[in-house]
């Protein structure tokens, strides 16, 4: 259950985003992960700096928080991000099991600045066979062996 939103954490995420631009380090996105009323990790967009298309501010903050807390789950934490998360970052927030996401700018604002995720949202609504990026299943029986091993593993850590 999310706690009460604290605008100061969002202001910090926005300041990170602006600083990332003014220093020339990367895109206009910043994020912080909060637990128990304190920031446990932060992240900025480092896509171009790190040559990593997945290095969005939210993903970087989630990775840093998981490392700082020594856990793959961030239940009990909240994400404050300067902009509404893209599909990848929203999925990462779900996978991290965050309690809440608070954001400043809307996806439409990002679009006006040249960061448009509308194409991704449209692609996700399509059947896999109709998407621009071909997605073809191969070796399904062989691939199932990994899941069979998971099911049988007595020492797995479920998530």
CSV table of N, CA and C in Angstrom, one decimal:
chain,number,residue,atom,x,y,z
A,1,UNK,N,0.8,-1.2,0.0
A,1,UNK,CA,0.0,0.0,0.0
A,1,UNK,C,0.9,1.2,0.0
A,2,UNK,N,0.7,2.2,-0.9
A,2,UNK,CA,1.5,3.3,-1.0
A,2,UNK,C,1.3,4.3,0.2
A,3,UNK,N,2.4,4.9,0.6
A,3,UNK,CA,2.3,5.9,1.6
A,3,UNK,C,1.8,7.2,1.0
A,4,UNK,N,1.8,8.3,1.8
A,4,UNK,CA,1.4,9.6,1.3
A,4,UNK,C,2.5,10.1,0.4
A,5,UNK,N,2.1,10.6,-0.8
A,5,UNK,CA,3.1,11.2,-1.8
A,5,UNK,C,3.8,12.4,-1.1
A,6,UNK,N,5.1,12.5,-1.4
A,6,UNK,CA,5.8,13.6,-0.9
A,6,UNK,C,6.4,14.4,-2.1
A,7,UNK,N,5.9,15.5,-2.4
A,7,UNK,CA,6.3,16.3,-3.5
A,7,UNK,C,7.8,16.6,-3.6
A,8,UNK,N,8.5,16.6,-2.4
A,8,UNK,CA,9.9,16.9,-2.3
A,8,UNK,C,10.7,15.8,-3.0
A,9,UNK,N,10.3,14.6,-3.0
A,9,UNK,CA,11.0,13.5,-3.7
A,9,UNK,C,10.8,13.7,-5.2
A,10,UNK,N,9.6,14.1,-5.6
A,10,UNK,CA,9.5,14.3,-7.0
A,10,UNK,C,10.3,15.5,-7.5
A,11,UNK,N,10.4,16.6,-6.7
A,11,UNK,CA,11.2,17.7,-7.0
A,11,UNK,C,12.7,17.3,-7.1
A,12,UNK,N,13.1,16.3,-6.3
A,12,UNK,CA,14.5,15.8,-6.4
A,12,UNK,C,14.7,15.1,-7.7
A,13,UNK,N,13.7,14.3,-8.1
A,13,UNK,CA,13.8,13.6,-9.4
A,13,UNK,C,13.8,14.5,-10.6
A,14,UNK,N,13.0,15.6,-10.5
A,14,UNK,CA,13.0,16.6,-11.6
A,14,UNK,C,14.3,17.3,-11.6
A,15,UNK,N,14.9,17.6,-10.4
A,15,UNK,CA,16.2,18.3,-10.4
A,15,UNK,C,17.3,17.4,-11.0
A,16,UNK,N,17.2,16.1,-10.8
A,16,UNK,CA,18.2,15.2,-11.4
A,16,UNK,C,18.0,15.2,-12.9
A,17,UNK,N,16.8,15.2,-13.4
A,17,UNK,CA,16.5,15.2,-14.8
A,17,UNK,C,17.1,16.5,-15.5
A,18,UNK,N,16.8,17.6,-14.8
A,18,UNK,CA,17.3,18.9,-15.4
A,18,UNK,C,18.8,18.9,-15.3
A,19,UNK,N,19.4,18.5,-14.2
A,19,UNK,CA,20.9,18.5,-14.1
A,19,UNK,C,21.5,17.6,-15.1
A,20,UNK,N,20.9,16.5,-15.4
A,20,UNK,CA,21.4,15.5,-16.4
A,20,UNK,C,21.5,16.2,-17.8
A,21,UNK,N,20.6,17.1,-18.1
A,21,UNK,CA,20.6,17.8,-19.4
A,21,UNK,C,21.6,18.9,-19.3
A,22,UNK,N,21.6,19.7,-18.3
A,22,UNK,CA,22.5,20.9,-18.2
A,22,UNK,C,24.0,20.5,-18.1
A,23,UNK,N,24.3,19.4,-17.6
A,23,UNK,CA,25.7,18.9,-17.6
A,23,UNK,C,26.1,18.2,-18.9
A,24,UNK,N,25.1,17.9,-19.7
A,24,UNK,CA,25.4,17.2,-21.0
A,24,UNK,C,25.5,15.7,-20.8
A,25,UNK,N,25.1,15.2,-19.6
A,25,UNK,CA,25.3,13.8,-19.3
A,25,UNK,C,24.3,12.9,-20.0
A,26,UNK,N,23.1,13.4,-20.3
A,26,UNK,CA,22.1,12.6,-20.9
A,26,UNK,C,20.7,13.3,-21.0
A,27,UNK,N,19.7,12.4,-21.2
A,27,UNK,CA,18.4,12.9,-21.4
A,27,UNK,C,17.7,13.5,-20.2
A,28,UNK,N,16.5,14.1,-20.4
A,28,UNK,CA,15.8,14.8,-19.3
A,28,UNK,C,14.9,14.0,-18.5
A,29,UNK,N,15.5,12.9,-17.9
A,29,UNK,CA,14.8,12.0,-17.0
A,29,UNK,C,15.5,11.7,-15.7
A,30,UNK,N,14.9,11.8,-14.6
A,30,UNK,CA,15.5,11.5,-13.3
A,30,UNK,C,14.5,10.7,-12.5
A,31,UNK,N,15.0,9.9,-11.6
A,31,UNK,CA,14.1,9.0,-10.7
A,31,UNK,C,14.7,8.8,-9.4
A,32,UNK,N,13.9,8.6,-8.4
A,32,UNK,CA,14.4,8.2,-7.1
A,32,UNK,C,13.5,7.1,-6.5
A,33,UNK,N,14.1,6.2,-5.8
A,33,UNK,CA,13.3,5.1,-5.1
A,33,UNK,C,13.4,5.5,-3.6
A,34,UNK,N,12.2,5.5,-3.0
A,34,UNK,CA,12.0,5.9,-1.6
A,34,UNK,C,11.5,4.7,-0.8
A,35,UNK,N,12.0,4.6,0.4
A,35,UNK,CA,11.5,3.6,1.3
A,35,UNK,C,11.5,4.2,2.7
A,36,UNK,N,10.4,4.1,3.4
A,36,UNK,CA,10.4,4.6,4.8
A,36,UNK,C,10.6,6.0,4.9
A,37,UNK,N,10.3,6.8,3.9
A,37,UNK,CA,10.5,8.2,3.9
A,37,UNK,C,11.8,8.7,3.6
A,38,UNK,N,12.7,7.9,3.1
A,38,UNK,CA,14.0,8.3,2.7
A,38,UNK,C,14.4,7.7,1.3
A,39,UNK,N,15.2,8.5,0.6
A,39,UNK,CA,15.7,8.0,-0.7
A,39,UNK,C,16.8,6.9,-0.5
A,40,UNK,N,16.5,5.8,-1.1
A,40,UNK,CA,17.5,4.7,-1.0
A,40,UNK,C,18.3,4.6,-2.3
A,41,UNK,N,17.9,5.2,-3.4
A,41,UNK,CA,18.6,5.1,-4.7
A,41,UNK,C,18.0,6.2,-5.6
A,42,UNK,N,18.9,6.6,-6.6
A,42,UNK,CA,18.4,7.5,-7.6
A,42,UNK,C,19.0,7.1,-8.9
A,43,UNK,N,18.5,7.6,-10.0
A,43,UNK,CA,19.0,7.3,-11.3
A,43,UNK,C,18.6,8.4,-12.3
A,44,UNK,N,19.5,8.5,-13.3
A,44,UNK,CA,19.2,9.4,-14.4
A,44,UNK,C,19.3,8.7,-15.7
A,45,UNK,N,18.8,9.3,-16.7
A,45,UNK,CA,18.9,8.6,-18.1
A,45,UNK,C,20.4,8.6,-18.5
A,46,UNK,N,20.9,7.4,-18.8
A,46,UNK,CA,22.3,7.3,-19.3
A,46,UNK,C,22.3,6.5,-20.6
A,47,UNK,N,21.3,6.6,-21.4
A,47,UNK,CA,21.2,5.8,-22.6
A,47,UNK,C,22.4,6.1,-23.5
A,48,UNK,N,22.6,7.4,-23.8
A,48,UNK,CA,23.7,7.7,-24.8
A,48,UNK,C,25.1,7.7,-24.1
A,49,UNK,N,25.2,8.1,-22.8
A,49,UNK,CA,26.5,8.0,-22.1
A,49,UNK,C,27.0,6.6,-22.0
A,50,UNK,N,26.1,5.7,-21.7
A,50,UNK,CA,26.5,4.3,-21.5
A,50,UNK,C,26.3,3.4,-22.7
A,51,UNK,N,25.8,3.9,-23.8
A,51,UNK,CA,25.5,3.1,-25.0
A,51,UNK,C,24.6,1.9,-24.6
A,52,UNK,N,23.6,2.2,-23.8
A,52,UNK,CA,22.7,1.2,-23.3
A,52,UNK,C,21.2,1.7,-23.5
A,53,UNK,N,20.5,1.2,-24.4
A,53,UNK,CA,19.1,1.6,-24.7
A,53,UNK,C,18.2,1.3,-23.5
A,54,UNK,N,18.6,0.5,-22.6
A,54,UNK,CA,17.7,0.2,-21.4
A,54,UNK,C,18.0,1.1,-20.2
A,55,UNK,N,19.0,2.0,-20.3
A,55,UNK,CA,19.5,2.8,-19.2
A,55,UNK,C,18.6,4.0,-19.0
A,56,UNK,N,17.3,3.8,-18.8
A,56,UNK,CA,16.4,4.9,-18.5
A,56,UNK,C,16.6,5.2,-17.0
A,57,UNK,N,16.2,6.4,-16.6
A,57,UNK,CA,16.3,6.8,-15.2
A,57,UNK,C,15.6,5.8,-14.3
A,58,UNK,N,14.4,5.4,-14.6
A,58,UNK,CA,13.7,4.5,-13.7
A,58,UNK,C,14.4,3.1,-13.6
A,59,UNK,N,14.9,2.6,-14.7
A,59,UNK,CA,15.6,1.3,-14.6
A,59,UNK,C,16.9,1.5,-13.8
A,60,UNK,N,17.6,2.5,-14.1
A,60,UNK,CA,18.8,2.8,-13.3
A,60,UNK,C,18.6,2.9,-11.8
A,61,UNK,N,17.5,3.6,-11.5
A,61,UNK,CA,17.1,3.8,-10.0
A,61,UNK,C,16.7,2.4,-9.4
A,62,UNK,N,15.9,1.6,-10.2
A,62,UNK,CA,15.5,0.3,-9.7
A,62,UNK,C,16.7,-0.6,-9.4
A,63,UNK,N,17.7,-0.6,-10.4
A,63,UNK,CA,18.9,-1.4,-10.3
A,63,UNK,C,19.7,-1.0,-9.0
A,64,UNK,N,19.8,0.3,-8.9
A,64,UNK,CA,20.6,0.9,-7.7
A,64,UNK,C,19.9,0.5,-6.4
A,65,UNK,N,18.6,0.6,-6.4
A,65,UNK,CA,17.9,0.4,-5.1
A,65,UNK,C,18.0,-1.1,-4.8
A,66,UNK,N,17.8,-2.0,-5.7
A,66,UNK,CA,17.9,-3.4,-5.5
A,66,UNK,C,19.3,-3.8,-4.9
A,67,UNK,N,20.3,-3.2,-5.5
A,67,UNK,CA,21.7,-3.4,-5.1
A,67,UNK,C,21.8,-2.9,-3.6
A,68,UNK,N,21.4,-1.6,-3.4
A,68,UNK,CA,21.5,-1.0,-2.1
A,68,UNK,C,20.8,-1.8,-1.0
A,69,UNK,N,19.6,-2.3,-1.3
A,69,UNK,CA,18.8,-3.1,-0.4
A,69,UNK,C,19.1,-4.6,-0.3
A,70,UNK,N,19.9,-5.0,-1.3
A,70,UNK,CA,20.3,-6.4,-1.3
A,70,UNK,C,19.1,-7.3,-1.6
A,71,UNK,N,18.2,-6.9,-2.5
A,71,UNK,CA,17.0,-7.6,-2.7
A,71,UNK,C,16.5,-7.4,-4.2
A,72,UNK,N,16.0,-8.5,-4.7
A,72,UNK,CA,15.4,-8.3,-6.1
A,72,UNK,C,14.0,-7.8,-6.1
A,73,UNK,N,13.4,-7.7,-4.9
A,73,UNK,CA,12.1,-7.1,-4.8
A,73,UNK,C,12.2,-5.8,-4.1
A,74,UNK,N,11.4,-4.8,-4.6
A,74,UNK,CA,11.4,-3.5,-3.9
A,74,UNK,C,10.0,-3.2,-3.3
A,75,UNK,N,9.3,-4.3,-2.8
A,75,UNK,CA,8.1,-4.1,-2.1
A,75,UNK,C,8.4,-3.2,-0.9
A,76,UNK,N,7.5,-2.3,-0.6
A,76,UNK,CA,7.7,-1.3,0.4
A,76,UNK,C,8.4,-0.1,0.0
A,77,UNK,N,8.7,0.0,-1.3
A,77,UNK,CA,9.4,1.2,-1.9
A,77,UNK,C,8.4,1.9,-2.9
A,78,UNK,N,8.7,3.1,-3.1
A,78,UNK,CA,8.0,3.9,-4.1
A,78,UNK,C,8.9,4.6,-5.1
A,79,UNK,N,8.5,4.7,-6.3
A,79,UNK,CA,9.3,5.4,-7.4
A,79,UNK,C,8.7,6.7,-7.6
A,80,UNK,N,9.6,7.7,-7.6
A,80,UNK,CA,9.3,9.1,-8.0
A,80,UNK,C,10.1,9.4,-9.2
A,81,UNK,N,9.4,9.7,-10.3
A,81,UNK,CA,10.1,9.9,-11.6
A,81,UNK,C,9.6,11.2,-12.3
A,82,UNK,N,10.5,11.8,-12.9
A,82,UNK,CA,10.3,13.1,-13.5
A,82,UNK,C,9.2,13.1,-14.6
A,83,UNK,N,9.0,11.9,-15.2
A,83,UNK,CA,8.1,11.8,-16.3
A,83,UNK,C,7.4,10.4,-16.2
A,84,UNK,N,6.2,10.4,-16.7
A,84,UNK,CA,5.4,9.1,-16.8
A,84,UNK,C,6.3,8.0,-17.4
A,85,UNK,N,6.4,6.9,-16.8
A,85,UNK,CA,7.2,5.8,-17.3
A,85,UNK,C,6.8,5.3,-18.7
A,86,UNK,N,7.8,5.0,-19.5
A,86,UNK,CA,7.6,4.4,-20.8
A,86,UNK,C,7.2,2.9,-20.5
A,87,UNK,N,6.8,2.2,-21.5
A,87,UNK,CA,6.3,0.8,-21.3
A,87,UNK,C,7.4,-0.1,-20.6
A,88,UNK,N,8.7,0.1,-21.0
A,88,UNK,CA,9.7,-0.7,-20.4
A,88,UNK,C,9.9,-0.4,-18.9
A,89,UNK,N,9.9,0.9,-18.6
A,89,UNK,CA,10.1,1.3,-17.2
A,89,UNK,C,8.9,0.9,-16.3
A,90,UNK,N,7.7,1.0,-16.9
A,90,UNK,CA,6.5,0.6,-16.2
A,90,UNK,C,6.5,-0.9,-15.9
A,91,UNK,N,6.9,-1.6,-16.9
A,91,UNK,CA,7.1,-3.1,-16.7
A,91,UNK,C,8.1,-3.4,-15.6
A,92,UNK,N,9.2,-2.6,-15.6
A,92,UNK,CA,10.3,-2.8,-14.6
A,92,UNK,C,9.7,-2.5,-13.2
A,93,UNK,N,8.9,-1.5,-13.1
A,93,UNK,CA,8.3,-1.1,-11.8
A,93,UNK,C,7.4,-2.2,-11.3
A,94,UNK,N,6.6,-2.9,-12.2
A,94,UNK,CA,5.8,-4.0,-11.8
A,94,UNK,C,6.7,-5.2,-11.4
A,95,UNK,N,7.7,-5.5,-12.2
A,95,UNK,CA,8.6,-6.6,-11.8
A,95,UNK,C,9.3,-6.4,-10.5
A,96,UNK,N,9.6,-5.1,-10.2
A,96,UNK,CA,10.3,-4.8,-8.9
A,96,UNK,C,9.3,-4.8,-7.7
A,97,UNK,N,8.0,-4.9,-8.0
A,97,UNK,CA,7.0,-4.9,-7.0
A,97,UNK,C,6.9,-3.6,-6.2
A,98,UNK,N,7.1,-2.5,-6.8
A,98,UNK,CA,7.0,-1.2,-6.2
A,98,UNK,C,5.6,-1.0,-5.7
A,99,UNK,N,5.5,-0.2,-4.6
A,99,UNK,CA,4.2,0.0,-4.0
A,99,UNK,C,3.4,1.1,-4.8
A,100,UNK,N,4.2,2.0,-5.4
A,100,UNK,CA,3.5,3.1,-6.1
A,100,UNK,C,4.5,3.8,-7.0
A,101,UNK,N,4.0,4.5,-8.0
A,101,UNK,CA,4.8,5.3,-9.0
A,101,UNK,C,4.2,6.7,-9.0
A,102,UNK,N,5.0,7.7,-8.7
A,102,UNK,CA,4.6,9.1,-8.8
A,102,UNK,C,5.4,9.7,-9.9
A,103,UNK,N,4.7,10.5,-10.7
A,103,UNK,CA,5.5,11.1,-11.8
A,103,UNK,C,5.0,12.5,-12.0
A,104,UNK,N,5.9,13.3,-12.7
A,104,UNK,CA,5.7,14.7,-13.0
A,104,UNK,C,5.1,14.9,-14.3
A,105,UNK,N,5.9,15.0,-15.4
A,105,UNK,CA,5.4,15.2,-16.7
A,105,UNK,C,4.7,14.0,-17.3
A,106,UNK,N,3.8,14.2,-18.2
A,106,UNK,CA,3.0,13.1,-18.9
A,106,UNK,C,3.8,12.6,-20.1
A,107,UNK,N,3.4,11.5,-20.6
A,107,UNK,CA,4.0,10.9,-21.8
A,107,UNK,C,3.8,11.9,-23.0
A,108,UNK,N,2.7,12.6,-23.0
A,108,UNK,CA,2.5,13.6,-24.0
A,108,UNK,C,3.5,14.7,-24.0
A,109,UNK,N,3.9,15.1,-22.8
A,109,UNK,CA,4.9,16.1,-22.6
A,109,UNK,C,6.3,15.6,-23.2
A,110,UNK,N,6.6,14.4,-22.9
A,110,UNK,CA,7.8,13.8,-23.4
A,110,UNK,C,7.8,13.8,-25.0
A,111,UNK,N,6.6,13.5,-25.5
A,111,UNK,CA,6.4,13.4,-26.9
A,111,UNK,C,6.7,14.8,-27.6
A,112,UNK,N,6.2,15.9,-26.9
A,112,UNK,CA,6.5,17.2,-27.4
A,112,UNK,C,8.0,17.6,-27.5
A,113,UNK,N,8.7,16.9,-26.6
A,113,UNK,CA,10.2,17.1,-26.6
A,113,UNK,C,11.0,16.1,-27.4
A,114,UNK,N,10.2,15.3,-28.2
A,114,UNK,CA,10.9,14.4,-29.1
A,114,UNK,C,11.0,12.9,-28.6
A,115,UNK,N,10.5,12.7,-27.4
A,115,UNK,CA,10.5,11.3,-26.8
A,115,UNK,C,9.1,10.7,-26.9
A,116,UNK,N,8.8,10.1,-28.0
A,116,UNK,CA,7.4,9.6,-28.2
A,116,UNK,C,7.4,8.1,-28.1
A,117,UNK,N,6.6,7.6,-27.1
A,117,UNK,CA,6.4,6.2,-26.9
A,117,UNK,C,5.1,5.7,-27.6
A,118,UNK,N,4.4,6.5,-28.3
A,118,UNK,CA,3.1,6.1,-28.9
A,118,UNK,C,3.3,4.9,-29.8
A,119,UNK,N,4.4,4.8,-30.5
A,119,UNK,CA,4.7,3.7,-31.4
A,119,UNK,C,4.7,2.4,-30.6
A,120,UNK,N,5.4,2.4,-29.4
A,120,UNK,CA,5.5,1.2,-28.6
A,120,UNK,C,4.2,0.8,-28.0
A,121,UNK,N,3.4,1.8,-27.6
A,121,UNK,CA,2.0,1.4,-27.1
A,121,UNK,C,1.2,0.7,-28.2
A,122,UNK,N,1.3,1.3,-29.4
A,122,UNK,CA,0.5,0.7,-30.5
A,122,UNK,C,1.0,-0.7,-30.8
A,123,UNK,N,2.3,-0.9,-30.8
A,123,UNK,CA,2.9,-2.2,-31.1
A,123,UNK,C,2.5,-3.2,-30.1
A,124,UNK,N,2.4,-2.9,-28.8
A,124,UNK,CA,2.1,-3.8,-27.8
A,124,UNK,C,0.6,-4.2,-27.9
A,125,UNK,N,-0.2,-3.4,-28.5
A,125,UNK,CA,-1.6,-3.8,-28.7
A,125,UNK,C,-1.8,-4.8,-29.8
A,126,UNK,N,-0.9,-4.9,-30.7
A,126,UNK,CA,-1.0,-5.8,-31.8
A,126,UNK,C,-0.6,-7.2,-31.5
A,127,UNK,N,-1.1,-8.2,-32.3
A,127,UNK,CA,-0.7,-9.5,-32.2
A,127,UNK,C,0.8,-9.6,-32.6
A,128,UNK,N,1.5,-10.5,-32.0
A,128,UNK,CA,2.9,-10.6,-32.3
A,128,UNK,C,3.2,-10.7,-33.7
A,129,UNK,N,2.4,-11.4,-34.5
A,129,UNK,CA,2.6,-11.6,-35.9
A,129,UNK,C,2.4,-10.3,-36.7
A,130,UNK,N,1.8,-9.3,-36.1
A,130,UNK,CA,1.5,-8.1,-36.9
A,130,UNK,C,2.5,-6.9,-36.5
A,131,UNK,N,3.4,-7.2,-35.6
A,131,UNK,CA,4.3,-6.1,-35.2
A,131,UNK,C,5.4,-5.8,-36.2
A,132,UNK,N,5.9,-4.6,-36.2
A,132,UNK,CA,7.0,-4.2,-37.1
A,132,UNK,C,8.2,-5.1,-36.9
A,133,UNK,N,8.6,-5.4,-35.6
A,133,UNK,CA,9.7,-6.2,-35.3
A,133,UNK,C,9.3,-7.7,-35.4
A,134,UNK,N,9.8,-8.4,-36.3
A,134,UNK,CA,9.5,-9.8,-36.4
A,134,UNK,C,9.8,-10.6,-35.1
A,135,UNK,N,8.8,-11.4,-34.7
A,135,UNK,CA,9.0,-12.3,-33.5
A,135,UNK,C,8.5,-13.7,-33.9
A,136,UNK,N,9.5,-14.6,-34.0
A,136,UNK,CA,9.2,-15.9,-34.5
A,136,UNK,C,9.7,-16.9,-33.5
A,137,UNK,N,8.8,-17.8,-33.2
A,137,UNK,CA,9.1,-18.9,-32.2
A,137,UNK,C,9.9,-20.0,-32.9
A,138,UNK,N,10.9,-20.5,-32.2
A,138,UNK,CA,11.7,-21.6,-32.7
A,138,UNK,C,12.0,-22.5,-31.5
A,139,UNK,N,12.2,-23.8,-31.7
A,139,UNK,CA,12.6,-24.8,-30.7
A,139,UNK,C,11.8,-24.8,-29.5
A,140,UNK,N,10.5,-24.7,-29.6
A,140,UNK,CA,9.7,-24.6,-28.4
A,140,UNK,C,9.8,-25.8,-27.5
A,141,UNK,N,9.9,-27.0,-28.0
A,141,UNK,CA,10.1,-28.2,-27.1
A,141,UNK,C,11.4,-28.1,-26.4
A,142,UNK,N,12.5,-27.8,-27.1
A,142,UNK,CA,13.8,-27.7,-26.4
A,142,UNK,C,13.8,-26.5,-25.4
A,143,UNK,N,13.2,-25.5,-25.7
A,143,UNK,CA,13.2,-24.3,-24.8
A,143,UNK,C,12.4,-24.7,-23.5
A,144,UNK,N,11.4,-25.6,-23.6
A,144,UNK,CA,10.6,-26.0,-22.4
A,144,UNK,C,11.5,-26.6,-21.4
A,145,UNK,N,12.6,-27.2,-21.8
A,145,UNK,CA,13.5,-27.9,-20.8
A,145,UNK,C,14.0,-27.0,-19.7
A,146,UNK,N,14.2,-25.7,-20.0
A,146,UNK,CA,14.6,-24.8,-18.9
A,146,UNK,C,13.5,-24.6,-17.9
A,147,UNK,N,12.2,-24.6,-18.3
A,147,UNK,CA,11.1,-24.5,-17.4
A,147,UNK,C,10.9,-25.8,-16.6
A,148,UNK,N,11.1,-26.9,-17.3
A,148,UNK,CA,11.0,-28.2,-16.6
A,148,UNK,C,12.1,-28.2,-15.5
A,149,UNK,N,13.3,-27.8,-15.8
A,149,UNK,CA,14.3,-27.8,-14.8
A,149,UNK,C,14.0,-26.8,-13.6
A,150,UNK,N,13.4,-25.7,-13.9
A,150,UNK,CA,12.9,-24.8,-12.9
A,150,UNK,C,11.9,-25.4,-12.0
A,151,UNK,N,10.9,-26.1,-12.6
A,151,UNK,CA,9.8,-26.7,-11.8
A,151,UNK,C,10.4,-27.8,-10.9
A,152,UNK,N,11.4,-28.5,-11.4
A,152,UNK,CA,12.0,-29.6,-10.6
A,152,UNK,C,13.0,-29.1,-9.6
A,153,UNK,N,13.5,-28.0,-9.7
A,153,UNK,CA,14.6,-27.5,-8.9
A,153,UNK,C,14.2,-27.3,-7.4
A,154,UNK,N,14.8,-28.1,-6.5
A,154,UNK,CA,14.4,-28.0,-5.1
A,154,UNK,C,15.0,-26.7,-4.4
A,155,UNK,N,16.0,-26.1,-5.0
A,155,UNK,CA,16.7,-25.0,-4.3
A,155,UNK,C,16.4,-23.6,-5.0
A,156,UNK,N,15.3,-23.5,-5.7
A,156,UNK,CA,15.0,-22.2,-6.5
A,156,UNK,C,14.5,-21.2,-5.5
A,157,UNK,N,14.8,-19.9,-5.9
A,157,UNK,CA,14.2,-18.8,-5.1
A,157,UNK,C,13.1,-18.2,-6.0
A,158,UNK,N,11.9,-18.4,-5.6
A,158,UNK,CA,10.8,-18.0,-6.4
A,158,UNK,C,10.6,-16.5,-6.3
A,159,UNK,N,10.2,-15.9,-7.4
A,159,UNK,CA,9.9,-14.5,-7.5
A,159,UNK,C,8.8,-14.2,-8.4
